[in-house]
Amino acid sequence: MEAALSVVGLSIDAQHLLHLLPKGSSTELTLSCDFLIVREHIADDQESDIQAHLVAAHIAGRLPEIGIVPEVDIFRSDPYLVARSLASLDILSNGRAGFAPLAEPRGSFEIGYAKVGADAAFVGEFIAAVGSLWNNWRPGALARDWAENRYVNSRLIRRADHEGKYFSIRGPLPTPTAIQPAPFFIAQDHPAHKRIVGRASAVITSSENDTNDHRHSLIEKPLRNVSRDDRRFGVLLRVGEDVTSWSELQDLSAVAASTLDWSPVSSGNNFTAKFAPHPAAKIAGAAHV
């Protein structure tokens, strides 16, 4: 029996994506999928790393119809910077942003939290801290009342006070309200993510015999290896280095969509609606300012 969920995503390394983008043009691009995960490019030396959220911001305007989901290296970043970049990406993409936290530390550990926290408790607190920083500005906070010489109404800015084992946050995030009411994120079927899978909009698994009872499991497999049988899962198709041009990527995604009998379903400006009936948690009174 086919599953009711039919979400198709693509996954690609940040550096590879930059190489595939058509040069010398700013025209809109298309892919046959619901969302694109941009993976962190973590090199042998830290200086050659390419951060997925920067590449995601670069391509968000050129891929106007799909969700943009950068991987986030939570072991070498912090909740404040992650929340700020994701809220900005959500505004830039008109409500199509998400993120996929790493499950294990990778790359150089000279900076970040990899040596002090890499377990499920750390990951759970990181995601909670990002949530506390989301949409701190309530409707009307951006006052722009020039007659009163007032730019913001501080009474409508919610403090993001978080105190935990790993993080301590005081005050609000200085970023106006994102479009989505809560951060959208995709977890992995991994022990380090066991505390966040229940809050995730989807969970990535590599097992075709997945026993995860999460309603939105995504089976991950190579883009060139999709089959009709995969419709029993949501599918995340990994783009290999053997894809050498944007036109080839478009063609391969179209073939995969046809094989899966997939067609796009409009969700308006709410990326999370594609994963219904699992709505994002709402913050009372939050709206785009």
Coordinates of C-alpha atoms in Angstrom, one line a residue:
M1 CA 0.0 0.0 0.0
E2 CA 1.3 3.5 -0.9
A3 CA 1.8 5.9 2.0
A4 CA -0.3 9.0 2.0
L5 CA 2.8 11.2 2.3
S6 CA 4.5 12.0 -1.0
V7 CA 7.3 14.5 -0.4
V8 CA 10.3 14.5 -2.6
G9 CA 13.5 16.3 -1.7
L10 CA 17.0 16.6 -3.2
S11 CA 20.2 16.7 -1.2
I12 CA 23.5 18.3 -2.6
D13 CA 26.8 19.4 -1.3
A14 CA 27.2 23.2 -1.1
Q15 CA 30.4 23.3 -3.2
H16 CA 28.9 21.0 -5.8
L17 CA 25.8 23.1 -6.0
L18 CA 27.9 26.3 -6.6
H19 CA 29.7 24.5 -9.4
L20 CA 26.5 23.4 -11.1
L21 CA 24.8 26.8 -11.0
P22 CA 24.7 28.4 -14.5
K23 CA 27.3 31.2 -14.6
G24 CA 26.6 34.7 -15.7
S25 CA 22.9 34.6 -15.3
S26 CA 20.4 35.5 -12.6
T27 CA 17.4 33.8 -14.2
E28 CA 15.0 31.7 -12.1
L29 CA 15.8 28.0 -12.0
T30 CA 13.6 24.9 -11.5
L31 CA 13.9 21.5 -10.0
S32 CA 11.4 18.7 -9.8
C33 CA 11.1 18.4 -6.0
D34 CA 9.5 19.9 -2.9
F35 CA 12.7 21.0 -1.2
L36 CA 16.4 21.1 -1.5
I37 CA 18.8 20.3 1.3
V38 CA 22.1 22.1 0.9
R39 CA 24.8 20.0 2.7
E40 CA 27.7 21.5 4.6
H41 CA 30.9 21.2 2.6
I42 CA 33.4 20.3 5.4
A43 CA 36.9 20.1 4.0
D44 CA 40.2 18.8 5.4
D45 CA 41.1 22.2 6.6
Q46 CA 38.7 24.6 8.2
E47 CA 39.5 27.5 5.8
S48 CA 38.1 25.5 2.9
D49 CA 34.8 24.8 4.5
I50 CA 31.7 26.1 2.6
Q51 CA 28.8 26.9 4.9
A52 CA 25.5 25.6 3.5
H53 CA 23.4 28.5 4.9
L54 CA 25.4 31.0 2.8
V55 CA 24.9 29.0 -0.4
A56 CA 21.2 28.6 0.5
A57 CA 20.9 32.4 0.8
H58 CA 22.7 32.8 -2.6
I59 CA 20.3 30.4 -4.4
A60 CA 17.0 31.1 -2.6
G61 CA 15.8 33.8 -5.0
R62 CA 16.7 31.7 -8.1
L63 CA 14.7 28.7 -6.9
P64 CA 11.3 30.3 -6.1
E65 CA 9.0 27.3 -5.8
I66 CA 10.7 24.9 -3.4
G67 CA 11.9 24.8 0.2
I68 CA 15.5 25.7 0.9
V69 CA 17.0 23.6 3.8
P70 CA 20.7 24.2 4.6
E71 CA 22.5 21.7 6.8
V72 CA 23.6 23.4 10.1
D73 CA 26.8 22.4 11.9
I74 CA 25.5 22.8 15.4
F75 CA 28.7 21.5 16.9
R76 CA 30.8 24.5 15.5
S77 CA 28.2 27.2 15.6
D78 CA 25.8 28.6 18.2
P79 CA 22.0 29.0 18.5
Y80 CA 22.1 32.8 18.2
L81 CA 23.9 32.9 14.8
V82 CA 21.9 30.0 13.5
A83 CA 18.5 31.6 14.5
R84 CA 19.6 34.9 12.9
S85 CA 20.7 33.4 9.6
L86 CA 17.6 31.1 9.4
A87 CA 15.2 33.9 10.1
S88 CA 16.9 36.0 7.5
L89 CA 16.7 33.1 5.0
D90 CA 13.0 32.7 5.8
I91 CA 12.3 36.3 5.0
L92 CA 14.5 36.2 1.9
S93 CA 12.8 33.1 0.6
N94 CA 9.3 34.3 1.5
G95 CA 8.7 31.5 4.0
R96 CA 10.4 28.6 2.4
A97 CA 13.4 28.1 4.8
G98 CA 14.3 25.2 7.0
F99 CA 17.4 23.6 8.4
A100 CA 18.9 20.1 9.0
P101 CA 21.1 19.9 12.0
L102 CA 24.1 17.6 11.8
A103 CA 24.0 14.5 14.0
E104 CA 27.7 14.1 14.5
P105 CA 30.7 16.5 14.7
R106 CA 32.8 16.8 11.6
G107 CA 35.8 18.7 10.4
S108 CA 38.1 20.7 12.6
F109 CA 37.2 20.9 16.3
E110 CA 39.4 23.9 17.1
I111 CA 36.2 26.0 17.5
G112 CA 32.7 25.3 18.6
Y113 CA 31.1 22.9 21.0
A114 CA 32.2 19.5 19.6
K115 CA 34.4 18.7 22.6
V116 CA 31.9 19.6 25.3
G117 CA 28.6 18.4 23.8
A118 CA 27.8 16.0 21.0
D119 CA 25.0 13.9 22.5
A120 CA 21.2 13.9 22.4
A121 CA 20.9 16.4 25.3
F122 CA 23.2 18.9 23.6
V123 CA 21.3 18.6 20.3
G124 CA 17.9 18.9 22.0
E125 CA 19.0 22.0 23.9
F126 CA 20.4 23.6 20.7
I127 CA 17.1 23.2 18.9
A128 CA 15.2 24.5 21.9
A129 CA 17.5 27.5 22.1
V130 CA 16.9 28.3 18.4
G131 CA 13.2 28.1 18.9
S132 CA 13.4 30.5 21.8
L133 CA 15.1 33.1 19.5
W134 CA 12.5 32.7 16.8
N135 CA 10.0 35.5 16.2
N136 CA 10.9 37.6 19.2
W137 CA 9.3 40.7 17.5
R138 CA 5.5 40.7 17.9
P139 CA 3.1 42.5 15.5
G140 CA 3.7 46.3 15.7
A141 CA 7.2 46.0 17.2
L142 CA 8.7 47.6 14.2
A143 CA 6.9 50.9 14.9
R144 CA 8.5 53.3 12.4
D145 CA 6.7 56.1 14.2
W146 CA 8.7 59.1 12.9
A147 CA 6.4 61.7 14.5
E148 CA 7.4 60.3 17.9
N149 CA 11.0 59.6 16.8
R150 CA 10.5 56.0 17.6
Y151 CA 11.7 53.1 15.4
V152 CA 10.7 50.1 17.6
N153 CA 8.2 49.5 20.3
S154 CA 10.3 47.7 22.9
R155 CA 7.2 46.5 24.8
L156 CA 6.4 44.3 21.8
I157 CA 9.8 42.6 21.6
R158 CA 9.8 39.3 23.5
R159 CA 12.9 38.3 25.4
A160 CA 14.5 35.0 24.5
D161 CA 15.7 34.0 27.9
H162 CA 17.1 30.5 27.9
E163 CA 19.2 28.9 30.6
G164 CA 20.5 25.4 30.2
K165 CA 23.5 23.1 30.6
Y166 CA 25.1 24.3 27.4
F167 CA 23.6 27.7 26.5
S168 CA 22.6 30.8 28.3
I169 CA 20.7 33.4 26.3
R170 CA 19.5 36.8 27.4
G171 CA 17.3 39.3 25.5
P172 CA 15.8 39.1 22.0
L173 CA 17.2 38.3 18.6
P174 CA 17.6 41.6 16.7
T175 CA 16.0 40.2 13.6
P176 CA 12.4 41.2 12.6
T177 CA 9.8 38.4 12.5
A178 CA 10.2 35.5 10.1
I179 CA 7.3 34.4 7.9
Q180 CA 7.0 30.9 9.3
P181 CA 5.7 30.8 12.9
A182 CA 8.3 28.4 14.1
P183 CA 11.6 27.0 12.8
F184 CA 11.2 24.2 10.3
F185 CA 13.8 21.5 10.7
I186 CA 14.5 18.0 9.4
A187 CA 16.1 15.5 11.8
Q188 CA 17.9 12.2 11.2
D189 CA 17.2 8.7 12.5
H190 CA 20.3 8.9 14.7
P191 CA 20.8 8.4 18.5
A192 CA 21.9 12.1 18.8
H193 CA 18.6 13.2 17.4
K194 CA 16.3 11.1 19.6
R195 CA 15.1 14.1 21.6
I196 CA 14.2 16.1 18.5
V197 CA 12.5 13.7 16.1
G198 CA 9.1 14.2 17.7
R199 CA 9.3 17.9 16.9
A200 CA 10.8 17.6 13.5
S201 CA 8.8 18.0 10.3
A202 CA 10.5 15.0 8.8
V203 CA 13.1 12.4 9.8
I204 CA 15.8 11.1 7.3
T205 CA 16.5 7.4 7.3
S206 CA 18.7 5.3 5.1
S207 CA 16.9 2.0 5.8
E208 CA 14.2 0.8 3.4
N209 CA 12.9 -1.4 6.2
D210 CA 12.5 1.7 8.4
T211 CA 10.6 0.9 11.6
N212 CA 10.6 4.6 12.8
D213 CA 7.0 5.4 13.7
H214 CA 7.5 9.1 12.8
R215 CA 4.8 10.0 10.3
H216 CA 7.2 11.8 8.0
S217 CA 10.1 9.5 7.4
L218 CA 12.2 10.3 4.4
I219 CA 14.1 7.4 2.8
E220 CA 17.5 8.7 1.6
K221 CA 19.0 7.1 -1.6
P222 CA 21.0 8.1 -4.7
L223 CA 19.2 10.3 -7.2
R224 CA 20.0 7.8 -10.0
N225 CA 18.5 4.8 -8.0
V226 CA 14.9 5.8 -7.5
S227 CA 12.1 3.3 -8.1
R228 CA 8.3 3.3 -8.1
D229 CA 8.4 1.3 -4.8
D230 CA 9.8 4.3 -3.0
R231 CA 6.4 6.0 -3.0
R232 CA 5.7 4.2 0.3
F233 CA 8.1 6.8 1.9
G234 CA 8.8 10.4 1.5
V235 CA 12.0 10.4 -0.5
L236 CA 15.3 12.3 -0.2
L237 CA 17.4 11.9 -3.3
R238 CA 21.1 12.5 -2.9
V239 CA 22.9 14.2 -5.8
G240 CA 26.2 12.6 -6.6
E241 CA 29.4 14.2 -7.8
D242 CA 28.8 12.5 -11.2
V243 CA 26.1 15.1 -12.0
T244 CA 28.1 17.6 -14.0
S245 CA 25.7 20.3 -15.1
W246 CA 22.5 22.1 -14.0
S247 CA 20.6 20.8 -17.0
E248 CA 21.6 17.2 -16.1
L249 CA 20.3 17.8 -12.6
Q250 CA 17.1 19.2 -13.9
D251 CA 16.6 16.2 -16.2
L252 CA 17.5 13.7 -13.5
S253 CA 15.1 15.3 -11.0
A254 CA 12.3 15.3 -13.7
V255 CA 12.9 11.5 -14.4
A256 CA 12.8 10.8 -10.7
A257 CA 9.5 12.8 -10.3
S258 CA 8.0 10.9 -13.2
T259 CA 9.1 7.5 -11.7
L260 CA 7.6 8.4 -8.4
D261 CA 4.5 9.8 -10.1
W262 CA 5.1 13.1 -8.2
S263 CA 3.8 16.5 -9.1
P264 CA 4.1 19.7 -7.2
V265 CA 1.4 20.8 -4.7
S266 CA 1.2 24.5 -4.0
S267 CA 1.5 25.4 -0.3
G268 CA 1.4 29.2 -0.8
N269 CA 4.0 30.9 1.4
N270 CA 4.0 28.2 4.1
F271 CA 6.7 25.6 3.4
T272 CA 5.6 23.6 6.4
A273 CA 2.2 23.1 4.8
K274 CA 3.8 20.6 2.4
F275 CA 4.3 18.3 5.4
A276 CA 0.7 18.6 6.8
P277 CA -0.9 17.3 8.9
H278 CA 2.2 18.1 11.0
P279 CA 1.8 21.9 11.5
A280 CA 4.5 24.1 13.0
A281 CA 4.0 25.2 16.5
K282 CA 2.7 28.7 16.6
I283 CA 3.8 31.6 18.8
A284 CA 0.8 33.5 20.1
G285 CA 0.5 36.8 18.3
A286 CA 3.4 36.3 16.0
A287 CA 3.2 37.8 12.5
H288 CA 5.5 39.2 9.9
V289 CA 6.3 42.8 10.8

